[in-house]
């Protein structure tokens, strides 16, 4: 059963034009002109309960605007949003009790209070039963190692520590959907991995639907099963990550360590794109020639010591899509 259904969603912003120069600026006090920015343009998608979806796009593509409409912060210009049978901006009080939101650059914790005081306040705001509150707090404290943090004022926490506490705060009331906007921004490698493992476990054990917006595509690749790419307000890709790689990452790489230096390397349907001593990088199209055939041709003509096949990285694929757009 679908938990989120978005149909023909659009959002426009009216922006005032400010003319340059003193006299023109003075004239603007009496006659104002505006132009329209189409932030989100006819977006459609459906999510099922328990989905983990990456919603990505370049800066200004419309992803944060979409999330703000999904959470009820912004009202759409047109279109329809149905989340668990509710319209977010029309049923805010009822709706917010069923969702959790984490913005990586903002916190919902009280800055000068100990973390536990923030948790207690959220307990009363959401009217969480005592038993549920204690069970959830114990569960998240174990997963995110919060025991030594809850007595500390929020302002004294590191970014990674605060993010672990923010995730707990967003999930204390057992939300069915968790919206994450850049949750790992600025975190070190260890903290990022803790957040990823936590989200995977919460999704697996509690069937929480997760929508993740991020510029770190490693987060998407390790957490999400599905990818939505938005560009200039429109969804340009909706599908699996493996399917995206197969469709737009056809070039594979074979890295070969040769037993000795060869003056010339030539293999049919294979391009030598780099050489460093006895190591060479060979690029080939997966639709033209298979990896096993490339290896057979290399070993038939050259003496090798080692070889590695490198798959295209999702970050490189998405970067190319941003630069050149999607093919039909």
Short mmCIF file of N, CA and C in Angstrom, two decimals, residues 212-323:
data_model
loop_
_atom_site.label_atom_id
_atom_site.label_comp_id
_atom_site.label_asym_id
_atom_site.label_seq_id
_atom_site.Cartn_x
_atom_site.Cartn_y
_atom_site.Cartn_z
N UNK A 212 15.59 10.56 1.88
CA UNK A 212 16.88 11.16 2.16
C UNK A 212 17.29 12.10 1.04
N UNK A 213 17.55 13.37 1.36
CA UNK A 213 18.17 14.28 0.40
C UNK A 213 19.61 14.53 0.87
N UNK A 214 20.53 14.46 -0.06
CA UNK A 214 21.95 14.58 0.30
C UNK A 214 22.79 14.86 -0.94
N UNK A 215 23.96 15.44 -0.71
CA UNK A 215 24.95 15.58 -1.77
C UNK A 215 26.01 14.48 -1.67
N UNK A 216 25.95 13.71 -0.59
CA UNK A 216 26.89 12.60 -0.42
C UNK A 216 26.26 11.35 -1.00
N UNK A 217 26.67 10.99 -2.22
CA UNK A 217 26.04 9.87 -2.91
C UNK A 217 26.43 8.53 -2.31
N UNK A 218 27.46 8.50 -1.47
CA UNK A 218 27.77 7.28 -0.74
C UNK A 218 26.64 6.94 0.24
N UNK A 219 26.01 7.98 0.82
CA UNK A 219 24.86 7.76 1.69
C UNK A 219 23.74 7.07 0.91
N UNK A 220 23.46 7.59 -0.27
CA UNK A 220 22.38 7.04 -1.09
C UNK A 220 22.68 5.60 -1.47
N UNK A 221 23.90 5.34 -1.89
CA UNK A 221 24.26 4.01 -2.38
C UNK A 221 24.22 2.97 -1.27
N UNK A 222 24.58 3.37 -0.05
CA UNK A 222 24.64 2.42 1.06
C UNK A 222 23.31 2.27 1.80
N UNK A 223 22.43 3.27 1.69
CA UNK A 223 21.20 3.25 2.47
C UNK A 223 19.97 2.91 1.62
N UNK A 224 19.89 3.48 0.43
CA UNK A 224 18.63 3.49 -0.32
C UNK A 224 18.55 2.39 -1.37
N UNK A 225 17.31 1.92 -1.60
CA UNK A 225 17.07 0.95 -2.66
C UNK A 225 16.61 1.65 -3.94
N UNK A 226 16.15 2.88 -3.82
CA UNK A 226 15.56 3.59 -4.95
C UNK A 226 16.10 5.01 -5.00
N UNK A 227 16.17 5.55 -6.20
CA UNK A 227 16.76 6.87 -6.40
C UNK A 227 15.82 7.73 -7.23
N UNK A 228 15.55 8.95 -6.74
CA UNK A 228 14.83 9.96 -7.52
C UNK A 228 15.80 11.11 -7.78
N UNK A 229 15.98 11.47 -9.05
CA UNK A 229 16.86 12.59 -9.40
C UNK A 229 15.98 13.72 -9.93
N UNK A 230 16.12 14.90 -9.33
CA UNK A 230 15.37 16.07 -9.76
C UNK A 230 16.33 17.10 -10.36
N UNK A 231 15.91 17.71 -11.46
CA UNK A 231 16.73 18.71 -12.14
C UNK A 231 15.82 19.80 -12.66
N UNK A 232 16.13 21.05 -12.32
CA UNK A 232 15.31 22.21 -12.67
C UNK A 232 13.83 21.96 -12.39
N UNK A 233 13.55 21.37 -11.25
CA UNK A 233 12.19 21.20 -10.78
C UNK A 233 11.46 19.97 -11.29
N UNK A 234 12.09 19.16 -12.15
CA UNK A 234 11.42 17.98 -12.72
C UNK A 234 12.16 16.70 -12.36
N UNK A 235 11.41 15.64 -12.13
CA UNK A 235 12.02 14.33 -11.90
C UNK A 235 12.54 13.80 -13.23
N UNK A 236 13.84 13.54 -13.30
CA UNK A 236 14.42 13.04 -14.54
C UNK A 236 14.84 11.57 -14.43
N UNK A 237 14.82 11.02 -13.22
CA UNK A 237 15.08 9.59 -13.07
C UNK A 237 14.37 9.09 -11.83
N UNK A 238 13.74 7.93 -11.96
CA UNK A 238 13.06 7.27 -10.85
C UNK A 238 13.27 5.77 -11.03
N UNK A 239 14.14 5.20 -10.21
CA UNK A 239 14.43 3.78 -10.36
C UNK A 239 15.52 3.33 -9.42
N UNK A 240 16.00 2.11 -9.65
CA UNK A 240 17.04 1.54 -8.80
C UNK A 240 18.42 2.07 -9.14
N UNK A 241 19.32 1.96 -8.17
CA UNK A 241 20.69 2.43 -8.37
C UNK A 241 21.43 1.54 -9.36
N UNK A 242 21.23 0.23 -9.26
CA UNK A 242 21.89 -0.70 -10.19
C UNK A 242 21.43 -0.45 -11.62
N UNK A 243 20.14 -0.17 -11.80
CA UNK A 243 19.62 0.11 -13.14
C UNK A 243 20.22 1.39 -13.70
N UNK A 244 20.43 2.39 -12.83
CA UNK A 244 21.06 3.64 -13.27
C UNK A 244 22.49 3.38 -13.73
N UNK A 245 23.22 2.56 -12.99
CA UNK A 245 24.58 2.24 -13.38
C UNK A 245 24.64 1.49 -14.71
N UNK A 246 23.72 0.56 -14.90
CA UNK A 246 23.71 -0.21 -16.13
C UNK A 246 23.36 0.66 -17.33
N UNK A 247 22.47 1.62 -17.10
CA UNK A 247 22.01 2.44 -18.22
C UNK A 247 22.97 3.56 -18.56
N UNK A 248 23.53 4.20 -17.53
CA UNK A 248 24.36 5.37 -17.77
C UNK A 248 25.82 5.18 -17.35
N UNK A 249 26.14 4.01 -16.84
CA UNK A 249 27.52 3.73 -16.47
C UNK A 249 28.05 2.54 -17.25
N UNK A 250 27.90 2.59 -18.56
CA UNK A 250 28.27 1.44 -19.39
C UNK A 250 29.78 1.24 -19.47
N UNK A 251 30.55 2.30 -19.25
CA UNK A 251 32.00 2.18 -19.34
C UNK A 251 32.57 1.58 -18.07
N UNK A 252 33.25 0.44 -18.21
CA UNK A 252 33.90 -0.21 -17.08
C UNK A 252 35.41 -0.07 -17.24
N UNK A 253 36.12 -0.31 -16.16
CA UNK A 253 37.56 -0.14 -16.17
C UNK A 253 38.25 -1.41 -15.71
N UNK A 254 39.28 -1.81 -16.47
CA UNK A 254 40.13 -2.93 -16.08
C UNK A 254 41.51 -2.37 -15.77
N UNK A 255 41.94 -2.55 -14.53
CA UNK A 255 43.27 -2.07 -14.11
C UNK A 255 44.21 -3.26 -14.09
N UNK A 256 45.27 -3.18 -14.89
CA UNK A 256 46.16 -4.33 -15.10
C UNK A 256 47.58 -3.97 -14.67
N UNK A 257 48.17 -4.84 -13.84
CA UNK A 257 49.60 -4.74 -13.52
C UNK A 257 50.35 -5.72 -14.41
N UNK A 258 51.15 -5.18 -15.34
CA UNK A 258 51.90 -6.01 -16.28
C UNK A 258 53.19 -6.50 -15.64
N UNK A 259 53.66 -7.65 -16.10
CA UNK A 259 54.90 -8.21 -15.57
C UNK A 259 56.10 -7.37 -16.00
N UNK A 260 55.98 -6.70 -17.12
CA UNK A 260 57.06 -5.83 -17.62
C UNK A 260 56.44 -4.71 -18.44
N UNK A 261 57.26 -3.72 -18.78
CA UNK A 261 56.77 -2.59 -19.57
C UNK A 261 56.69 -2.98 -21.04
N UNK A 262 55.59 -2.61 -21.68
CA UNK A 262 55.42 -2.84 -23.11
C UNK A 262 55.38 -1.48 -23.80
N UNK A 263 56.06 -1.39 -24.92
CA UNK A 263 56.11 -0.11 -25.63
C UNK A 263 54.77 0.26 -26.23
N UNK A 264 53.97 -0.74 -26.58
CA UNK A 264 52.68 -0.47 -27.21
C UNK A 264 51.63 -1.45 -26.69
N UNK A 265 50.48 -0.91 -26.30
CA UNK A 265 49.36 -1.73 -25.85
C UNK A 265 48.19 -1.47 -26.81
N UNK A 266 47.73 -2.52 -27.45
CA UNK A 266 46.62 -2.36 -28.38
C UNK A 266 45.69 -3.57 -28.29
N UNK A 267 44.43 -3.32 -27.94
CA UNK A 267 43.42 -4.37 -27.79
C UNK A 267 42.14 -3.89 -28.46
N UNK A 268 41.56 -4.71 -29.27
CA UNK A 268 40.36 -4.35 -30.01
C UNK A 268 39.20 -4.04 -29.04
N UNK A 269 38.47 -2.93 -29.33
CA UNK A 269 37.31 -2.47 -28.55
C UNK A 269 37.67 -2.06 -27.12
N UNK A 270 38.94 -1.80 -26.88
CA UNK A 270 39.39 -1.37 -25.55
C UNK A 270 40.28 -0.15 -25.70
N UNK A 271 40.08 0.84 -24.84
CA UNK A 271 40.89 2.07 -24.87
C UNK A 271 41.86 2.10 -23.70
N UNK A 272 43.11 2.39 -23.98
CA UNK A 272 44.11 2.60 -22.93
C UNK A 272 44.02 4.08 -22.54
N UNK A 273 43.52 4.35 -21.35
CA UNK A 273 43.29 5.74 -20.97
C UNK A 273 44.35 6.28 -20.01
N UNK A 274 45.21 5.39 -19.47
CA UNK A 274 46.21 5.86 -18.52
C UNK A 274 47.29 4.82 -18.36
N UNK A 275 48.52 5.27 -18.15
CA UNK A 275 49.65 4.36 -17.89
C UNK A 275 50.53 4.95 -16.80
N UNK A 276 50.92 4.11 -15.84
CA UNK A 276 51.87 4.49 -14.80
C UNK A 276 52.83 3.33 -14.59
N UNK A 277 54.00 3.43 -15.16
CA UNK A 277 54.95 2.33 -15.08
C UNK A 277 54.39 1.09 -15.77
N UNK A 278 54.32 0.00 -15.03
CA UNK A 278 53.78 -1.25 -15.57
C UNK A 278 52.27 -1.40 -15.36
N UNK A 279 51.65 -0.37 -14.79
CA UNK A 279 50.19 -0.43 -14.58
C UNK A 279 49.47 0.34 -15.67
N UNK A 280 48.39 -0.27 -16.21
CA UNK A 280 47.60 0.38 -17.25
C UNK A 280 46.12 0.34 -16.88
N UNK A 281 45.39 1.36 -17.34
CA UNK A 281 43.95 1.44 -17.14
C UNK A 281 43.27 1.29 -18.49
N UNK A 282 42.42 0.26 -18.61
CA UNK A 282 41.75 -0.06 -19.87
C UNK A 282 40.25 0.18 -19.71
N UNK A 283 39.67 1.00 -20.58
CA UNK A 283 38.24 1.30 -20.54
C UNK A 283 37.53 0.56 -21.67
N UNK A 284 36.34 0.02 -21.35
CA UNK A 284 35.57 -0.69 -22.37
C UNK A 284 34.08 -0.55 -22.10
N UNK A 285 33.28 -0.67 -23.16
CA UNK A 285 31.83 -0.56 -23.08
C UNK A 285 31.24 -1.93 -22.78
N UNK A 286 30.50 -2.04 -21.67
CA UNK A 286 29.94 -3.33 -21.25
C UNK A 286 28.97 -3.89 -22.28
N UNK A 287 28.35 -3.03 -23.13
CA UNK A 287 27.41 -3.51 -24.14
C UNK A 287 28.12 -4.01 -25.39
N UNK A 288 29.39 -3.65 -25.55
CA UNK A 288 30.15 -4.05 -26.73
C UNK A 288 31.00 -5.29 -26.49
N UNK A 289 31.58 -5.34 -25.29
CA UNK A 289 32.48 -6.45 -24.98
C UNK A 289 32.39 -6.75 -23.49
N UNK A 290 32.43 -8.02 -23.14
CA UNK A 290 32.34 -8.41 -21.73
C UNK A 290 33.69 -8.31 -21.05
N UNK A 291 33.65 -8.25 -19.72
CA UNK A 291 34.89 -8.17 -18.95
C UNK A 291 35.73 -9.43 -19.14
N UNK A 292 35.08 -10.59 -19.18
CA UNK A 292 35.84 -11.83 -19.36
C UNK A 292 36.56 -11.87 -20.71
N UNK A 293 35.92 -11.30 -21.74
CA UNK A 293 36.55 -11.28 -23.06
C UNK A 293 37.74 -10.33 -23.08
N UNK A 294 37.61 -9.20 -22.40
CA UNK A 294 38.74 -8.26 -22.31
C UNK A 294 39.92 -8.92 -21.60
N UNK A 295 39.63 -9.61 -20.49
CA UNK A 295 40.70 -10.28 -19.75
C UNK A 295 41.37 -11.35 -20.61
N UNK A 296 40.57 -12.10 -21.36
CA UNK A 296 41.12 -13.14 -22.25
C UNK A 296 42.05 -12.53 -23.28
N UNK A 297 41.66 -11.40 -23.87
CA UNK A 297 42.49 -10.77 -24.89
C UNK A 297 43.78 -10.20 -24.29
N UNK A 298 43.67 -9.64 -23.09
CA UNK A 298 44.88 -9.08 -22.45
C UNK A 298 45.87 -10.19 -22.11
N UNK A 299 45.39 -11.25 -21.49
CA UNK A 299 46.29 -12.34 -21.07
C UNK A 299 46.85 -13.11 -22.26
N UNK A 300 46.17 -13.06 -23.40
CA UNK A 300 46.66 -13.76 -24.59
C UNK A 300 47.86 -13.06 -25.21
N UNK A 301 47.98 -11.74 -25.00
CA UNK A 301 49.04 -10.98 -25.66
C UNK A 301 50.08 -10.39 -24.71
N UNK A 302 49.74 -10.34 -23.42
CA UNK A 302 50.64 -9.69 -22.48
C UNK A 302 50.76 -10.52 -21.21
N UNK A 303 51.95 -10.47 -20.62
CA UNK A 303 52.19 -11.17 -19.36
C UNK A 303 51.76 -10.25 -18.21
N UNK A 304 50.85 -10.75 -17.36
CA UNK A 304 50.32 -9.90 -16.29
C UNK A 304 50.63 -10.48 -14.92
N UNK A 305 50.64 -9.58 -13.92
CA UNK A 305 50.85 -9.99 -12.54
C UNK A 305 49.55 -9.93 -11.73
N UNK A 306 48.72 -8.94 -12.04
CA UNK A 306 47.48 -8.77 -11.29
C UNK A 306 46.52 -7.93 -12.11
N UNK A 307 45.21 -8.03 -11.80
CA UNK A 307 44.22 -7.18 -12.47
C UNK A 307 43.01 -6.98 -11.56
N UNK A 308 42.34 -5.86 -11.79
CA UNK A 308 41.16 -5.48 -11.01
C UNK A 308 40.13 -4.85 -11.94
N UNK A 309 38.85 -5.21 -11.77
CA UNK A 309 37.77 -4.58 -12.53
C UNK A 309 37.14 -3.51 -11.65
N UNK A 310 37.02 -2.31 -12.19
CA UNK A 310 36.44 -1.19 -11.47
C UNK A 310 35.11 -0.81 -12.10
N UNK A 311 34.04 -0.87 -11.28
CA UNK A 311 32.72 -0.47 -11.77
C UNK A 311 32.58 1.05 -11.70
N UNK A 312 31.76 1.64 -12.56
CA UNK A 312 31.54 3.09 -12.51
C UNK A 312 30.89 3.49 -11.20
N UNK A 313 31.34 4.57 -10.60
CA UNK A 313 30.79 5.04 -9.34
C UNK A 313 29.54 5.88 -9.61
N UNK A 314 28.57 5.75 -8.72
CA UNK A 314 27.32 6.48 -8.91
C UNK A 314 27.55 7.99 -8.90
N UNK A 315 28.53 8.45 -8.13
CA UNK A 315 28.81 9.88 -8.07
C UNK A 315 29.23 10.41 -9.44
N UNK A 316 30.06 9.65 -10.14
CA UNK A 316 30.50 10.05 -11.47
C UNK A 316 29.34 10.04 -12.46
N UNK A 317 28.47 9.04 -12.36
CA UNK A 317 27.31 8.95 -13.26
C UNK A 317 26.38 10.14 -13.05
N UNK A 318 26.07 10.45 -11.80
CA UNK A 318 25.16 11.55 -11.51
C UNK A 318 25.79 12.88 -11.92
N UNK A 319 27.09 13.02 -11.73
CA UNK A 319 27.76 14.26 -12.15
C UNK A 319 27.61 14.48 -13.65
N UNK A 320 27.76 13.41 -14.43
CA UNK A 320 27.60 13.52 -15.88
C UNK A 320 26.16 13.87 -16.24
N UNK A 321 25.20 13.31 -15.49
CA UNK A 321 23.80 13.63 -15.75
C UNK A 321 23.53 15.11 -15.46
N UNK A 322 24.08 15.62 -14.37
CA UNK A 322 23.91 17.05 -14.07
C UNK A 322 24.47 17.92 -15.18
N UNK A 323 25.62 17.50 -15.72
CA UNK A 323 26.31 18.33 -16.72
C UNK A 323 25.65 18.25 -18.09
#
